[in-house]
Short mmCIF file of C-alpha atoms in Angstrom, two decimals:
data_model
loop_
_atom_site.label_atom_id
_atom_site.label_comp_id
_atom_site.label_asym_id
_atom_site.label_seq_id
_atom_site.Cartn_x
_atom_site.Cartn_y
_atom_site.Cartn_z
CA UNK A 12 0.02 0.00 -0.11
CA UNK A 13 2.68 2.26 0.94
CA UNK A 14 4.44 1.61 -2.42
CA UNK A 15 1.09 2.20 -4.44
CA UNK A 16 0.54 5.56 -2.64
CA UNK A 17 3.87 6.87 -3.42
CA UNK A 18 3.35 5.77 -7.18
CA UNK A 19 0.25 7.92 -7.15
CA UNK A 20 1.83 10.73 -5.37
CA UNK A 21 4.70 10.76 -8.16
CA UNK A 22 2.00 10.57 -11.17
CA UNK A 23 -0.02 13.15 -9.48
CA UNK A 24 3.31 15.22 -9.10
CA UNK A 25 4.19 14.87 -12.69
CA UNK A 26 0.47 15.48 -14.08
CA UNK A 27 0.37 18.82 -12.16
CA UNK A 28 3.90 19.91 -13.74
CA UNK A 29 2.94 18.82 -17.01
CA UNK A 30 -0.20 20.90 -16.73
CA UNK A 31 1.64 24.13 -15.24
CA UNK A 32 4.02 23.96 -18.10
CA UNK A 33 1.12 23.83 -20.76
CA UNK A 34 -0.41 26.62 -19.08
CA UNK A 35 2.89 28.57 -19.28
CA UNK A 36 3.25 27.77 -23.16
CA UNK A 37 -0.23 28.82 -23.70
CA UNK A 38 0.15 31.94 -21.44
CA UNK A 39 3.39 32.84 -23.26
CA UNK A 40 1.65 32.51 -26.72
CA UNK A 41 -1.26 34.92 -25.75
CA UNK A 42 1.51 37.35 -24.87
CA UNK A 43 1.22 36.87 -21.05
CA UNK A 44 4.85 36.50 -20.15
CA UNK A 45 4.53 37.19 -16.26
CA UNK A 46 1.90 34.35 -15.94
CA UNK A 47 3.91 32.09 -18.27
CA UNK A 48 7.05 32.54 -15.97
CA UNK A 49 5.13 31.94 -12.86
CA UNK A 50 3.71 28.55 -14.51
CA UNK A 51 6.85 27.46 -15.93
CA UNK A 52 8.76 28.20 -12.29
CA UNK A 53 6.27 26.35 -10.18
CA UNK A 54 6.57 23.30 -12.64
CA UNK A 55 10.42 23.74 -12.65
CA UNK A 56 10.78 23.77 -8.72
CA UNK A 57 8.82 20.43 -8.94
CA UNK A 58 11.56 19.03 -11.09
CA UNK A 59 9.90 18.91 -14.23
CA UNK A 60 12.74 19.19 -16.98
CA UNK A 61 10.56 20.95 -19.67
CA UNK A 62 9.90 23.52 -17.24
CA UNK A 63 13.08 24.04 -16.10
CA UNK A 64 14.17 24.38 -19.83
CA UNK A 65 11.36 26.94 -20.31
CA UNK A 66 12.59 29.04 -16.89
CA UNK A 67 16.04 28.90 -18.44
CA UNK A 68 14.86 30.74 -21.49
CA UNK A 69 12.77 33.14 -19.81
CA UNK A 70 15.96 34.06 -17.66
CA UNK A 71 18.16 34.28 -20.74
CA UNK A 72 15.71 36.45 -22.83
CA UNK A 73 14.22 38.29 -19.92
CA UNK A 74 10.71 37.25 -20.81
CA UNK A 75 8.25 37.59 -17.54
CA UNK A 76 11.05 38.11 -15.36
CA UNK A 77 14.59 40.13 -15.26
CA UNK A 78 17.15 38.96 -17.51
CA UNK A 79 19.89 37.02 -15.53
CA UNK A 80 22.12 34.54 -17.54
CA UNK A 81 23.47 32.97 -14.16
CA UNK A 82 19.90 31.77 -13.18
CA UNK A 83 19.38 30.86 -16.96
CA UNK A 84 22.53 28.78 -16.62
CA UNK A 85 21.30 27.13 -13.43
CA UNK A 86 17.89 25.99 -14.76
CA UNK A 87 19.53 24.76 -18.12
CA UNK A 88 21.92 22.58 -15.97
CA UNK A 89 19.20 21.21 -13.89
CA UNK A 90 17.21 20.37 -17.18
CA UNK A 91 20.35 19.02 -18.62
CA UNK A 92 20.97 16.74 -15.91
CA UNK A 93 17.57 15.15 -16.72
CA UNK A 94 18.74 14.47 -20.33
CA UNK A 95 16.87 17.16 -21.87
CA UNK A 96 18.74 17.57 -25.15
CA UNK A 97 18.10 21.21 -25.79
CA UNK A 98 18.98 22.13 -22.25
CA UNK A 99 22.11 20.37 -22.91
CA UNK A 100 23.01 22.42 -26.19
CA UNK A 101 21.90 25.64 -24.05
CA UNK A 102 24.01 24.73 -21.23
CA UNK A 103 26.98 23.97 -23.13
CA UNK A 104 26.64 27.42 -24.67
CA UNK A 105 26.27 28.79 -21.38
CA UNK A 106 29.46 27.39 -20.19
CA UNK A 107 31.61 28.19 -23.13
CA UNK A 108 30.40 31.86 -22.45
CA UNK A 109 29.82 32.78 -19.12
CA UNK A 110 30.23 29.46 -16.91
CA UNK A 111 32.24 29.54 -13.69
CA UNK A 112 35.14 27.73 -12.93
CA UNK A 113 38.49 27.11 -15.25
CA UNK A 114 38.13 27.58 -18.77
CA UNK A 115 39.49 23.96 -19.16
CA UNK A 116 36.99 22.23 -17.00
CA UNK A 117 33.95 24.48 -18.80
CA UNK A 118 35.41 23.57 -22.24
CA UNK A 119 35.48 19.78 -21.13
CA UNK A 120 32.03 19.55 -19.68
CA UNK A 121 30.60 21.85 -22.45
CA UNK A 122 32.05 19.38 -25.34
CA UNK A 123 30.49 16.41 -23.63
CA UNK A 124 27.17 17.84 -23.34
CA UNK A 125 27.42 18.95 -27.11
CA UNK A 126 28.02 15.65 -28.03
CA UNK A 127 25.04 14.41 -26.15
CA UNK A 128 22.60 17.01 -27.61
CA UNK A 129 24.07 16.25 -31.27
CA UNK A 130 23.64 12.50 -30.64
CA UNK A 131 19.92 13.27 -29.54
CA UNK A 132 19.42 14.77 -32.80
CA UNK A 133 19.78 18.81 -31.90
CA UNK A 134 20.79 20.49 -35.03
CA UNK A 135 21.97 23.44 -33.50
CA UNK A 136 24.39 21.15 -31.42
CA UNK A 137 25.64 19.36 -34.55
CA UNK A 138 26.31 22.64 -36.58
CA UNK A 139 28.23 24.09 -33.51
CA UNK A 140 30.18 20.96 -33.02
CA UNK A 141 31.02 20.89 -36.73
CA UNK A 142 32.44 24.36 -36.56
CA UNK A 143 34.15 24.08 -33.49
CA UNK A 144 36.14 20.86 -34.56
CA UNK A 145 36.85 22.65 -37.88
CA UNK A 146 38.26 25.66 -36.31
CA UNK A 147 39.50 24.48 -32.83
CA UNK A 148 43.07 25.10 -31.74
CA UNK A 149 43.71 21.42 -32.58
CA UNK A 150 41.35 20.83 -35.66
CA UNK A 151 39.78 17.78 -36.24
CA UNK A 152 38.60 17.95 -39.64
CA UNK A 153 36.97 14.41 -40.09
CA UNK A 154 35.10 14.61 -36.97
CA UNK A 155 33.96 18.31 -37.79
CA UNK A 156 32.53 17.53 -41.18
CA UNK A 157 30.75 14.37 -39.70
CA UNK A 158 28.78 16.80 -37.47
CA UNK A 159 28.35 19.39 -40.36
CA UNK A 160 26.91 16.66 -42.65
CA UNK A 161 24.38 15.72 -39.70
CA UNK A 162 23.09 19.35 -39.57
CA UNK A 163 22.90 19.92 -43.18
CA UNK A 164 20.95 16.72 -43.69
CA UNK A 165 18.50 18.00 -40.80
CA UNK A 166 18.10 21.38 -43.20
CA UNK A 167 20.62 23.59 -41.82
CA UNK A 168 21.66 25.75 -44.69
CA UNK A 169 24.54 27.58 -43.24
CA UNK A 170 26.06 23.74 -42.30
CA UNK A 171 25.54 22.90 -45.70
CA UNK A 172 27.72 25.93 -46.87
CA UNK A 173 30.43 24.76 -44.59
CA UNK A 174 30.17 21.39 -45.99
CA UNK A 175 30.68 22.73 -49.37
CA UNK A 176 33.96 24.82 -48.06
CA UNK A 177 35.14 21.15 -46.94
CA UNK A 178 34.87 19.72 -50.26
CA UNK A 179 36.35 22.76 -52.06
CA UNK A 180 39.15 22.77 -49.88
CA UNK A 181 40.02 19.16 -49.12
CA UNK A 182 39.03 19.65 -45.26
CA UNK A 183 38.37 16.13 -43.86
CA UNK A 184 37.58 14.89 -47.31
CA UNK A 185 39.19 14.49 -50.61
CA UNK A 186 39.13 17.45 -52.66
CA UNK A 187 36.05 17.56 -54.98
CA UNK A 188 34.94 20.94 -56.65
CA UNK A 189 31.75 19.26 -58.33
CA UNK A 190 30.58 18.01 -54.83
CA UNK A 191 31.32 21.50 -53.56
CA UNK A 192 28.93 23.03 -56.09
CA UNK A 193 26.29 20.63 -55.29
CA UNK A 194 26.51 21.57 -51.66
CA UNK A 195 26.86 25.43 -52.51
CA UNK A 196 23.49 25.15 -54.68
CA UNK A 197 21.47 23.01 -51.96
CA UNK A 198 22.59 25.93 -49.46
CA UNK A 199 21.90 28.85 -51.72
CA UNK A 200 18.37 27.29 -52.83
CA UNK A 201 17.86 27.35 -49.00
CA UNK A 202 18.43 31.02 -48.78
CA UNK A 203 22.12 31.06 -47.77
CA UNK A 204 23.87 34.22 -49.29
CA UNK A 205 27.41 33.01 -48.50
CA UNK A 206 26.83 30.14 -50.74
CA UNK A 207 25.31 32.26 -53.55
CA UNK A 208 28.32 34.44 -53.32
CA UNK A 209 30.80 31.23 -53.68
CA UNK A 210 28.79 30.15 -56.55
CA UNK A 211 29.24 33.41 -58.31
CA UNK A 212 33.09 33.38 -57.59
#
């Protein structure tokens, strides 16, 4: 009976958190940012990762509350620890740009989070890692190209342009101008200005 009561309590907590988060999303869509933030915060403080992510967004962009990057990082961290993939990406970006601690520790943790988010299919994380591995202090071109291709195949026109650059210059792959042109055309068709310029050149 105790176990059953505990299970019911957990379900009840989760259901309330889900309802509060949905109410927050609807309030945000209606332009009631302060009410949305209140709903997200209530659900987040109950441990609901989607709401924790939404609170992070509110703090990062100053929607419904004062802008506070440190608090945004805290809530992204909480959501990321529950394997919320977009929170992993956002927290990694926070660590690289604003996070506490030594640069090496932040860098190491951020890359691990980006790898997890990219593996979960977050296009932004794939694109970020692609450029990161291409332009790092110790470039890993093949690895960078792998992530750029993943992001490009998810529809990211900027990553498709970078893939074209890789083929044109032979970065992480054998040089192939015809393949570079194919990627530039694809990227340009999706509205990428750099790709259009490269095609003209």
